[in-house]
Short mmCIF file of C-alpha atoms in Angstrom, two decimals:
data_model
loop_
_atom_site.label_atom_id
_atom_site.label_comp_id
_atom_site.label_asym_id
_atom_site.label_seq_id
_atom_site.Cartn_x
_atom_site.Cartn_y
_atom_site.Cartn_z
CA UNK A 3 11.83 -18.28 -10.95
CA UNK A 4 9.67 -16.79 -8.20
CA UNK A 5 9.71 -13.06 -7.69
CA UNK A 6 9.40 -10.78 -4.73
CA UNK A 7 6.28 -8.66 -4.33
CA UNK A 8 7.13 -5.35 -2.76
CA UNK A 9 4.41 -3.04 -3.80
CA UNK A 10 1.94 -1.76 -3.34
CA UNK A 11 4.43 0.93 -4.47
CA UNK A 12 4.13 -0.69 -7.93
CA UNK A 13 5.60 -4.14 -8.25
CA UNK A 14 9.35 -4.34 -7.80
CA UNK A 15 10.35 -7.80 -8.94
CA UNK A 16 13.71 -9.01 -7.67
CA UNK A 17 14.75 -12.57 -8.52
CA UNK A 18 15.07 -14.74 -5.45
CA UNK A 19 18.34 -15.89 -6.90
CA UNK A 20 19.72 -12.45 -6.05
CA UNK A 21 18.67 -13.01 -2.47
CA UNK A 22 16.85 -10.04 -2.29
CA UNK A 23 12.14 -4.50 -2.56
CA UNK A 24 -10.09 27.59 -10.11
CA UNK A 25 -10.56 29.18 -8.25
CA UNK A 26 -14.35 29.22 -7.81
CA UNK A 27 -16.76 32.09 -7.31
CA UNK A 28 -18.56 31.55 -4.02
CA UNK A 29 -21.69 29.46 -4.53
CA UNK A 30 -24.78 31.17 -3.16
CA UNK A 31 -25.87 29.96 0.28
CA UNK A 32 -29.16 28.82 -1.24
CA UNK A 33 -27.48 26.35 -3.58
CA UNK A 34 -28.17 23.39 -1.30
CA UNK A 35 -31.90 23.84 -1.58
CA UNK A 36 -32.20 25.45 -5.00
CA UNK A 37 -33.65 23.47 -7.88
CA UNK A 38 -31.23 22.57 -10.68
CA UNK A 39 -31.33 24.97 -13.61
CA UNK A 40 -33.81 24.17 -16.34
CA UNK A 41 -31.01 23.97 -18.91
CA UNK A 42 -29.31 20.98 -17.32
CA UNK A 43 -26.24 19.33 -18.88
CA UNK A 44 -26.88 17.14 -21.88
CA UNK A 45 -26.86 13.43 -21.09
CA UNK A 46 -24.61 11.85 -23.69
CA UNK A 47 -24.65 8.38 -25.19
CA UNK A 48 -24.12 5.22 -23.19
CA UNK A 49 -20.51 4.14 -22.90
CA UNK A 50 -18.33 2.24 -20.44
CA UNK A 51 -19.42 2.38 -16.79
CA UNK A 52 -16.76 3.96 -14.61
CA UNK A 53 -16.21 5.82 -11.36
CA UNK A 54 -15.71 9.55 -10.82
CA UNK A 55 -14.92 12.07 -8.11
CA UNK A 56 -16.70 15.42 -8.22
CA UNK A 57 -15.26 18.20 -6.06
CA UNK A 58 -17.50 20.97 -4.74
CA UNK A 59 -17.43 23.31 -1.75
CA UNK A 60 -17.20 21.53 1.62
CA UNK A 61 -20.62 21.20 3.20
CA UNK A 62 -22.47 20.91 -0.12
CA UNK A 63 -21.48 17.48 -1.44
CA UNK A 64 -24.48 15.77 0.13
CA UNK A 65 -26.97 18.41 -0.99
CA UNK A 66 -30.06 17.68 -3.07
CA UNK A 67 -28.75 20.15 -5.64
CA UNK A 68 -25.65 18.12 -6.47
CA UNK A 69 -27.35 14.75 -6.18
CA UNK A 70 -29.85 15.90 -8.79
CA UNK A 71 -27.09 17.42 -10.94
CA UNK A 72 -25.22 14.11 -10.97
CA UNK A 73 -28.41 12.30 -12.00
CA UNK A 74 -29.14 14.79 -14.81
CA UNK A 75 -25.61 14.31 -16.14
CA UNK A 76 -26.28 10.59 -16.34
CA UNK A 77 -24.73 9.38 -13.10
CA UNK A 78 -25.56 8.24 -9.59
CA UNK A 79 -24.04 9.27 -6.28
CA UNK A 80 -22.30 6.40 -4.52
CA UNK A 81 -21.15 8.37 -1.48
CA UNK A 82 -20.69 12.00 -0.49
CA UNK A 83 -17.85 13.19 1.75
CA UNK A 84 -19.61 16.36 2.77
CA UNK A 85 -16.89 17.62 5.13
CA UNK A 86 -14.42 17.97 2.27
CA UNK A 87 -16.83 18.43 -0.65
CA UNK A 88 -16.00 15.22 -2.52
CA UNK A 89 -18.69 13.21 -4.30
CA UNK A 90 -18.06 9.66 -5.48
CA UNK A 91 -20.25 8.89 -8.50
CA UNK A 92 -20.72 6.19 -11.12
CA UNK A 93 -21.82 6.77 -14.70
CA UNK A 94 -21.92 4.94 -18.01
CA UNK A 95 -22.33 8.16 -20.02
CA UNK A 96 -19.46 9.16 -22.27
CA UNK A 97 -19.89 12.85 -21.53
CA UNK A 98 -20.52 12.67 -17.79
CA UNK A 99 -17.35 14.45 -16.71
CA UNK A 100 -17.59 17.40 -19.15
CA UNK A 101 -21.28 17.77 -18.28
CA UNK A 102 -20.87 17.77 -14.51
CA UNK A 103 -17.96 20.22 -14.74
CA UNK A 104 -20.40 22.79 -16.18
CA UNK A 105 -22.64 22.66 -13.11
CA UNK A 106 -22.57 25.69 -10.84
CA UNK A 107 -20.07 25.19 -8.01
CA UNK A 108 -18.29 22.13 -9.39
CA UNK A 109 -14.59 22.87 -8.99
CA UNK A 110 -13.26 19.76 -10.71
CA UNK A 111 -14.40 16.30 -11.71
CA UNK A 112 -12.68 13.31 -13.24
CA UNK A 113 -12.72 9.60 -13.88
CA UNK A 114 -10.80 7.63 -11.28
CA UNK A 115 -9.86 4.86 -13.72
CA UNK A 116 -9.43 4.07 -17.39
CA UNK A 117 -10.82 0.53 -17.20
CA UNK A 118 -14.47 -0.39 -16.77
CA UNK A 119 -16.03 -1.24 -13.42
CA UNK A 120 -14.59 -3.51 -12.15
CA UNK A 121 -11.02 -3.26 -13.42
CA UNK A 122 -8.97 -6.31 -14.24
CA UNK A 123 -5.34 -6.32 -13.16
CA UNK A 124 -2.63 -5.91 -15.78
CA UNK A 125 0.25 -6.22 -13.33
CA UNK A 126 1.96 -9.19 -11.73
CA UNK A 127 1.61 -8.90 -7.97
CA UNK A 128 3.92 -11.84 -7.31
CA UNK A 129 4.34 -13.22 -3.82
CA UNK A 130 6.56 -12.70 -0.79
CA UNK A 131 9.42 -15.00 0.09
CA UNK A 132 7.89 -17.06 2.89
CA UNK A 133 9.60 -18.57 5.90
CA UNK A 134 8.84 -22.27 6.22
CA UNK A 135 8.05 -23.90 9.55
CA UNK A 136 11.59 -25.23 9.53
CA UNK A 137 12.94 -21.67 9.06
CA UNK A 138 10.88 -20.42 11.99
CA UNK A 139 11.95 -23.31 14.19
CA UNK A 140 15.63 -22.86 13.35
CA UNK A 141 15.46 -19.12 14.02
CA UNK A 142 13.80 -19.74 17.38
CA UNK A 143 16.49 -22.23 18.39
CA UNK A 144 19.24 -19.84 17.33
CA UNK A 145 17.69 -17.06 19.37
CA UNK A 146 17.35 -19.28 22.44
CA UNK A 147 21.03 -20.17 22.18
CA UNK A 148 22.16 -16.55 22.31
CA UNK A 149 23.84 -15.55 25.54
CA UNK A 150 23.37 -11.78 25.64
CA UNK A 151 21.20 -10.47 28.47
CA UNK A 152 18.55 -9.05 26.19
CA UNK A 153 17.92 -12.32 24.37
CA UNK A 154 15.27 -13.44 26.83
CA UNK A 155 13.21 -10.37 25.99
CA UNK A 156 13.34 -10.94 22.25
CA UNK A 157 10.78 -12.68 20.09
CA UNK A 158 12.02 -15.81 18.29
CA UNK A 159 12.54 -14.21 14.88
CA UNK A 160 14.09 -10.93 16.03
CA UNK A 161 17.54 -12.11 15.10
CA UNK A 162 16.43 -11.94 11.48
CA UNK A 163 15.23 -8.33 11.85
CA UNK A 164 18.34 -6.29 11.16
CA UNK A 165 16.01 -3.39 10.43
CA UNK A 166 15.06 -2.97 14.11
CA UNK A 167 18.66 -2.29 15.13
CA UNK A 168 19.10 0.02 12.13
CA UNK A 169 16.60 2.45 13.66
CA UNK A 170 17.47 1.58 17.28
CA UNK A 171 14.06 0.04 17.82
CA UNK A 172 15.67 -2.83 19.75
CA UNK A 173 17.03 -0.32 22.26
CA UNK A 174 13.74 1.59 22.32
CA UNK A 175 11.89 -1.61 23.29
CA UNK A 176 13.99 -1.83 26.46
CA UNK A 177 12.47 1.48 27.52
CA UNK A 178 8.96 1.57 26.05
CA UNK A 179 6.81 -0.43 23.63
CA UNK A 180 4.24 2.24 22.85
CA UNK A 181 0.71 2.93 24.07
CA UNK A 182 -2.35 0.80 23.34
CA UNK A 183 -4.26 4.10 23.11
CA UNK A 184 -2.42 4.92 19.86
CA UNK A 185 -3.64 3.43 16.57
CA UNK A 186 -1.86 3.23 13.23
CA UNK A 187 -4.19 2.83 10.27
CA UNK A 188 -2.76 0.55 7.59
CA UNK A 189 -4.33 1.94 4.40
CA UNK A 190 -3.51 -0.99 2.17
CA UNK A 191 -4.68 -4.35 0.80
CA UNK A 192 -6.28 -5.44 4.07
CA UNK A 193 -4.99 -6.89 7.34
CA UNK A 194 -5.42 -10.39 8.73
CA UNK A 195 -6.31 -9.56 12.32
CA UNK A 196 -6.39 -13.26 13.25
CA UNK A 197 -2.60 -13.53 12.93
CA UNK A 198 -1.20 -14.48 16.37
CA UNK A 199 1.32 -11.63 16.23
CA UNK A 200 -1.38 -9.05 15.39
CA UNK A 201 -4.57 -10.17 17.12
CA UNK A 202 -3.82 -8.59 20.50
CA UNK A 203 -2.91 -5.27 18.90
CA UNK A 204 -5.75 -5.01 16.41
CA UNK A 205 -8.24 -2.13 16.58
CA UNK A 206 -11.52 -3.41 15.11
CA UNK A 207 -13.44 -0.21 15.78
CA UNK A 208 -11.03 1.71 13.52
CA UNK A 209 -11.01 -0.90 10.74
CA UNK A 210 -13.03 -0.81 7.53
CA UNK A 211 -13.25 -1.81 3.88
CA UNK A 212 -13.21 1.30 1.68
CA UNK A 213 -13.04 -0.38 -1.73
CA UNK A 214 -15.47 1.43 -4.02
CA UNK A 215 -15.37 4.59 -1.92
CA UNK A 216 -18.10 3.69 0.57
CA UNK A 217 -17.22 2.41 4.08
CA UNK A 218 -18.08 -1.23 4.78
CA UNK A 219 -17.85 -2.10 8.47
CA UNK A 220 -19.13 -5.66 8.32
CA UNK A 221 -17.14 -8.15 10.36
CA UNK A 222 -13.85 -9.04 8.67
CA UNK A 223 -14.42 -6.74 5.68
CA UNK A 224 -10.92 -5.35 6.30
CA UNK A 225 -9.24 -8.74 5.75
CA UNK A 226 -7.61 -9.81 2.47
CA UNK A 227 -9.07 -12.84 0.78
CA UNK A 228 -6.87 -15.80 -0.08
CA UNK A 229 -6.61 -14.44 -3.63
CA UNK A 230 -5.46 -10.99 -2.54
CA UNK A 231 -2.06 -9.56 -1.75
CA UNK A 232 -0.54 -10.11 1.73
CA UNK A 233 1.02 -6.64 1.48
CA UNK A 234 -1.14 -4.96 4.13
CA UNK A 235 -0.67 -7.75 6.66
CA UNK A 236 3.10 -7.60 6.14
CA UNK A 237 3.07 -3.84 6.73
CA UNK A 238 0.95 -4.22 9.87
CA UNK A 239 3.47 -6.64 11.36
CA UNK A 240 6.36 -4.30 10.67
CA UNK A 241 4.53 -1.62 12.63
CA UNK A 242 3.03 -3.46 15.57
CA UNK A 243 3.67 -7.20 15.72
CA UNK A 244 3.35 -7.87 19.43
CA UNK A 245 6.32 -8.62 21.68
CA UNK A 246 4.69 -11.78 22.97
CA UNK A 247 7.20 -14.59 22.58
CA UNK A 248 5.77 -15.41 19.15
CA UNK A 249 7.41 -14.74 15.81
CA UNK A 250 8.71 -11.21 15.27
CA UNK A 251 8.42 -7.75 16.84
CA UNK A 252 7.11 -4.58 15.28
CA UNK A 253 8.73 -1.16 15.58
CA UNK A 254 6.01 -0.17 18.06
CA UNK A 255 4.80 -3.49 19.54
CA UNK A 256 2.60 -1.83 22.15
CA UNK A 257 0.41 0.24 19.83
CA UNK A 258 -2.71 -0.79 17.91
CA UNK A 259 -3.11 -1.26 14.18
CA UNK A 260 -6.29 -0.92 12.14
CA UNK A 261 -6.94 -2.45 8.75
CA UNK A 262 -8.24 0.12 6.26
CA UNK A 263 -8.67 -1.83 3.06
CA UNK A 264 -8.58 0.27 -0.10
CA UNK A 265 -7.23 -2.14 -2.70
CA UNK A 266 -9.46 -4.02 -5.13
CA UNK A 267 -9.13 -7.77 -5.47
CA UNK A 268 -7.07 -7.09 -8.60
CA UNK A 269 -4.71 -4.84 -6.65
CA UNK A 270 -5.77 -1.33 -7.66
CA UNK A 271 -5.81 1.60 -5.23
CA UNK A 272 -8.37 3.94 -6.77
CA UNK A 273 -9.00 7.53 -5.67
CA UNK A 274 -12.47 6.97 -4.23
CA UNK A 275 -11.15 4.24 -1.91
CA UNK A 276 -8.10 6.27 -0.89
CA UNK A 277 -10.29 9.27 -0.04
CA UNK A 278 -12.52 6.99 2.00
CA UNK A 279 -9.49 5.58 3.82
CA UNK A 280 -8.17 8.95 4.95
CA UNK A 281 -11.61 10.21 5.93
CA UNK A 282 -12.34 7.07 7.90
CA UNK A 283 -9.01 7.30 9.72
CA UNK A 284 -9.56 10.97 10.56
CA UNK A 285 -13.05 10.40 11.94
CA UNK A 286 -12.22 7.25 13.92
CA UNK A 287 -9.34 8.35 16.10
CA UNK A 288 -6.48 6.98 14.00
CA UNK A 289 -3.25 8.72 15.05
CA UNK A 290 -1.00 7.70 12.16
CA UNK A 291 -1.71 6.30 8.70
CA UNK A 292 0.72 4.27 6.64
CA UNK A 293 0.40 4.52 2.86
CA UNK A 294 2.64 2.13 0.95
CA UNK A 295 1.09 2.60 -2.49
CA UNK A 296 0.41 5.12 -5.19
CA UNK A 297 -3.10 6.02 -6.25
CA UNK A 298 -3.93 4.10 -9.44
CA UNK A 299 -4.06 4.23 -12.40
CA UNK A 300 -1.60 7.12 -12.80
CA UNK A 301 1.85 6.96 -11.23
CA UNK A 302 1.93 10.75 -11.55
CA UNK A 303 -1.34 12.70 -11.67
CA UNK A 304 -0.98 15.84 -13.78
CA UNK A 305 -3.01 18.90 -12.84
CA UNK A 306 -3.10 20.13 -16.45
CA UNK A 307 -5.32 17.13 -17.24
CA UNK A 308 -8.93 17.71 -16.08
CA UNK A 309 -9.46 14.16 -14.87
CA UNK A 310 -6.15 13.81 -13.05
CA UNK A 311 -6.52 17.30 -11.56
CA UNK A 312 -9.71 16.17 -9.85
CA UNK A 313 -8.00 13.11 -8.40
CA UNK A 314 -5.18 15.19 -6.93
CA UNK A 315 -7.68 17.61 -5.42
CA UNK A 316 -9.85 14.90 -3.87
CA UNK A 317 -6.99 13.06 -2.20
CA UNK A 318 -5.38 16.33 -1.12
CA UNK A 319 -8.59 17.37 0.60
CA UNK A 320 -8.74 14.04 2.41
CA UNK A 321 -5.12 14.06 3.63
CA UNK A 322 -5.42 17.68 4.74
CA UNK A 323 -8.62 16.91 6.63
CA UNK A 324 -6.96 13.97 8.35
CA UNK A 325 -3.98 16.06 9.43
CA UNK A 326 -6.25 18.79 10.80
CA UNK A 327 -7.94 16.08 12.86
CA UNK A 328 -4.53 15.11 14.29
CA UNK A 329 -3.53 12.24 12.00
CA UNK A 330 0.07 11.96 10.82
CA UNK A 331 0.13 10.61 7.27
CA UNK A 332 3.22 8.63 6.26
CA UNK A 333 3.81 7.41 2.70
CA UNK A 334 6.33 5.48 0.60
CA UNK A 335 8.42 7.42 -1.92
CA UNK A 336 8.37 4.76 -4.67
CA UNK A 337 10.60 2.08 -6.12
CA UNK A 338 11.80 3.26 -9.53
CA UNK A 339 15.04 5.03 -8.55
CA UNK A 340 13.48 8.25 -9.86
CA UNK A 341 14.94 11.62 -8.93
CA UNK A 342 11.68 13.25 -7.91
CA UNK A 343 13.41 16.65 -7.88
CA UNK A 344 14.19 16.54 -11.59
CA UNK A 345 12.14 18.69 -13.94
CA UNK A 346 10.99 15.83 -16.16
CA UNK A 347 10.41 12.13 -15.50
CA UNK A 348 9.47 9.45 -18.00
CA UNK A 349 6.56 7.42 -16.66
CA UNK A 350 6.17 4.14 -18.58
CA UNK A 351 3.56 2.57 -16.29
CA UNK A 352 0.45 4.73 -16.65
CA UNK A 353 -2.41 4.13 -16.90
CA UNK A 354 -1.76 0.74 -15.34
CA UNK A 355 -5.38 -0.49 -15.48
CA UNK A 356 -5.64 -0.39 -19.28
CA UNK A 357 -2.84 0.29 -21.77
CA UNK A 358 0.22 2.01 -20.29
CA UNK A 359 2.66 3.92 -22.44
CA UNK A 360 5.67 6.15 -22.05
CA UNK A 361 4.85 9.74 -21.18
CA UNK A 362 7.17 12.51 -20.03
CA UNK A 363 5.70 14.32 -17.04
CA UNK A 364 6.46 17.81 -15.79
CA UNK A 365 7.13 17.38 -12.08
CA UNK A 366 5.91 20.91 -11.33
CA UNK A 367 2.44 19.85 -12.46
CA UNK A 368 2.42 16.08 -11.95
CA UNK A 369 2.41 14.36 -8.57
CA UNK A 370 2.64 10.92 -7.07
CA UNK A 371 -0.28 10.87 -4.63
CA UNK A 372 -0.54 10.68 -1.69
CA UNK A 373 3.21 10.78 -1.04
CA UNK A 374 3.89 14.14 -2.76
CA UNK A 375 0.92 15.94 -1.25
CA UNK A 376 1.52 18.77 1.25
CA UNK A 377 1.94 17.58 4.83
CA UNK A 378 2.46 13.91 3.98
CA UNK A 379 5.71 12.39 5.31
CA UNK A 380 7.61 11.01 2.29
CA UNK A 381 9.85 8.05 3.12
CA UNK A 382 12.86 6.74 1.19
CA UNK A 383 14.34 3.29 1.70
CA UNK A 384 17.70 2.13 3.03
CA UNK A 385 19.33 -1.29 2.96
CA UNK A 386 21.24 -3.36 5.47
CA UNK A 387 24.41 -1.29 5.02
CA UNK A 388 22.55 1.96 5.62
CA UNK A 389 22.77 3.15 2.01
CA UNK A 390 19.85 4.23 -0.15
CA UNK A 391 18.21 1.10 -1.49
CA UNK A 392 19.02 0.48 -5.15
CA UNK A 393 15.37 0.97 -6.12
CA UNK A 394 14.34 3.83 -3.84
CA UNK A 395 13.12 7.09 -5.32
CA UNK A 396 14.94 10.16 -4.04
CA UNK A 397 15.19 13.90 -4.57
CA UNK A 398 16.41 16.93 -2.68
CA UNK A 399 13.39 18.66 -1.16
CA UNK A 400 11.19 15.65 -1.94
CA UNK A 401 12.29 13.09 0.67
CA UNK A 402 11.44 13.88 4.28
CA UNK A 403 13.06 10.93 6.06
CA UNK A 404 14.50 7.47 5.43
CA UNK A 405 14.13 4.04 7.03
CA UNK A 406 14.96 0.40 6.30
CA UNK A 407 13.11 -1.02 3.31
CA UNK A 408 15.65 -3.67 2.35
CA UNK A 409 17.66 -4.36 -0.76
CA UNK A 410 19.23 -7.22 -2.67
CA UNK A 411 21.93 -8.97 -0.66
CA UNK A 412 24.10 -8.54 -3.75
CA UNK A 413 24.12 -4.82 -2.91
CA UNK A 414 23.69 -4.70 0.87
CA UNK A 415 24.24 -7.80 3.00
CA UNK A 416 23.17 -7.80 6.66
CA UNK A 417 25.36 -8.93 9.53
CA UNK A 418 24.58 -12.30 11.15
CA UNK A 419 22.35 -13.66 12.55
CA UNK A 420 20.19 -12.00 9.86
CA UNK A 421 20.32 -13.93 6.60
CA UNK A 422 18.33 -11.74 4.21
CA UNK A 423 18.66 -8.14 3.17
CA UNK A 424 14.88 -7.94 2.91
CA UNK A 425 12.38 -7.01 5.61
CA UNK A 426 10.58 -9.63 7.67
CA UNK A 427 6.84 -9.22 8.20
CA UNK A 428 3.66 -11.08 9.08
CA UNK A 429 1.65 -12.88 6.41
CA UNK A 430 -2.03 -13.89 6.35
CA UNK A 431 -2.74 -17.24 7.93
CA UNK A 432 -0.19 -16.91 10.71
CA UNK A 433 2.94 -16.95 8.56
CA UNK A 434 6.00 -14.76 8.12
CA UNK A 435 7.91 -13.69 5.03
CA UNK A 436 10.28 -11.21 3.43
CA UNK A 437 9.49 -8.24 1.22
CA UNK A 438 11.40 -5.13 0.22
CA UNK A 439 10.59 -1.68 -1.09
CA UNK A 440 9.78 1.79 0.12
CA UNK A 441 6.55 -0.01 1.06
CA UNK A 442 8.57 -1.53 3.88
CA UNK A 443 10.42 1.68 4.78
CA UNK A 444 7.24 3.69 5.31
CA UNK A 445 5.83 1.46 8.11
CA UNK A 446 9.09 1.80 10.04
CA UNK A 447 8.54 5.56 10.09
CA UNK A 448 4.86 5.11 10.91
CA UNK A 449 5.92 2.97 13.86
CA UNK A 450 8.36 5.61 15.10
CA UNK A 451 5.65 8.28 14.74
CA UNK A 452 3.35 6.04 16.81
CA UNK A 453 6.00 5.85 19.55
CA UNK A 454 6.26 9.65 19.55
CA UNK A 455 2.48 9.95 19.78
CA UNK A 456 2.53 7.44 22.63
CA UNK A 457 4.96 9.62 24.58
CA UNK A 458 3.14 12.83 23.62
CA UNK A 459 -0.55 11.87 23.45
CA UNK A 460 -1.81 15.43 23.08
CA UNK A 461 0.66 16.47 20.38
CA UNK A 462 -0.90 17.68 17.12
CA UNK A 463 0.28 16.14 13.86
CA UNK A 464 2.67 19.01 13.14
CA UNK A 465 4.49 18.50 16.44
CA UNK A 466 4.73 14.74 15.99
CA UNK A 467 6.32 15.32 12.59
CA UNK A 468 8.71 17.92 14.01
CA UNK A 469 9.84 15.48 16.70
CA UNK A 470 10.17 12.72 14.10
CA UNK A 471 12.52 14.83 12.00
CA UNK A 472 14.43 16.26 14.96
CA UNK A 473 15.08 12.78 16.31
CA UNK A 474 16.28 11.30 13.02
CA UNK A 475 19.96 10.42 12.62
CA UNK A 476 21.64 12.87 10.27
CA UNK A 477 22.97 10.90 7.31
CA UNK A 478 25.28 12.46 4.75
CA UNK A 479 25.21 11.65 1.05
CA UNK A 480 28.56 9.87 1.30
CA UNK A 481 30.64 8.65 -1.59
CA UNK A 482 29.32 8.75 -5.17
CA UNK A 483 26.49 6.26 -5.37
CA UNK A 484 27.51 3.25 -7.43
CA UNK A 485 25.39 0.61 -5.73
CA UNK A 486 26.10 -2.14 -8.27
CA UNK A 487 29.83 -1.45 -8.46
CA UNK A 488 30.00 -1.19 -12.24
CA UNK A 489 31.82 2.14 -12.23
CA UNK A 490 28.79 4.18 -13.25
CA UNK A 491 26.89 6.48 -10.88
CA UNK A 492 23.40 5.09 -10.26
CA UNK A 493 21.91 8.17 -8.55
CA UNK A 494 23.11 11.59 -7.45
CA UNK A 495 22.55 12.74 -3.89
CA UNK A 496 22.25 16.48 -3.39
CA UNK A 497 22.20 18.36 -0.12
CA UNK A 498 24.08 18.38 3.17
CA UNK A 499 24.39 16.04 6.11
CA UNK A 500 21.33 17.41 7.88
CA UNK A 501 19.02 17.27 4.85
CA UNK A 502 19.54 15.74 1.44
CA UNK A 503 17.85 13.93 -1.43
CA UNK A 504 18.65 10.38 -0.33
CA UNK A 505 17.80 10.47 3.37
CA UNK A 506 15.86 13.70 3.91
CA UNK A 507 16.16 14.74 7.55
CA UNK A 508 18.00 11.49 8.25
CA UNK A 509 17.24 7.89 9.20
CA UNK A 510 14.35 7.44 11.62
CA UNK A 511 15.38 6.79 15.23
CA UNK A 512 12.98 4.89 17.49
CA UNK A 513 15.11 5.31 20.61
CA UNK A 514 14.93 9.10 20.38
CA UNK A 515 11.18 8.76 19.94
CA UNK A 516 10.70 7.17 23.36
CA UNK A 517 13.05 9.36 25.40
#
């Protein structure tokens, strides 16, 4: 039986039969030009080649001092993000990380993966549920037959997009479609900019391939290959599919999208690529980023582990830099029905690029990045009935806002003419298909943020976020959550109507964004 691919918030497989989701002492100012100490770190024996991030003081990452230090520890610098003090390095030396951590001024350093370069996937990425040409034709005819006054302004497949009405995006489109001067960066598996519903709204200048941690701006480098996941293209359509009489409409059909590819062919989102993605977005005028993934290979990165600590620090520096540059970072909360506010969580999926095993993580020290980093907008998912999606992570004080991400029609069935409880999106090659997950909820919020930025072009990131939350529809916890109706509570919502663990500040509202 085929399955639904919803990740990149790790694969949520739903059978189609269900119908469908240290502080550091200040380094002397002369460090950049000083020669490395004579007693340099010992270069250990040859082992498995892998990738690392090395965190130093901002402004020193590209210095001769640290380049030489990396070499003496048995590595090579791949790229240096000098503005935030993050070095991407490769090494095949077993003791590279312990050695480089001893170098003056190195604040943290760690391997970004547990598999060799390149990693081979151990997860099933599945495929979306595609609409056939017959499906598209039938939907177009049904739309044309509708008699309401707004029908003429709707794209052919809009009748299938229950999610637009759920956040009042259909009403918002009657007032404003968003500004072409606003760009949303889709940090994901790549975007097919040749899709007829995306081509007119694609921002090539802000697009890049960041796989490996070094920007590649060659033509089309941002596109997914035929062997790669359509996830990023689906997300892009949810955000900004054009209102052009073709296919579907995005939440903000007048804004631009950029493809910022950070996923390997095998489907891994490694730290060096994620850092590159945020830095690229920040330095190329991207107003909003959408992040529907977690940073592999650890679902939760624990700061009491020296490797994982370095990964948290590197991505945190990149997201903070982006926000200071004016970028609003939006991210998916995850698809495991975890209570992120609980003290302990059992993570059975990490490390997902080698041999995962159950581990109990302390949530005060372990974080899902980027979504749990300071300043990042964390998005939970709702279904067609407006309830928390059966799979969506939650947690009082952890969720900032909610938006449609779909759910099984067994749990939440949409009203006609929509036929699926999943979310429609664009697919590479000009197609359309359904997916579900917080991966789909996050781009709805990114689209609303883009509409706010369109109306308030000079607003800093903090103000855009404040308006996003203020405009959300307050949504109470409601009755005890028994989504499958078996008499047992499936999740506990804590908090009041104005802010709680299921919906955060409420469900995103696109109409309020354009007023």
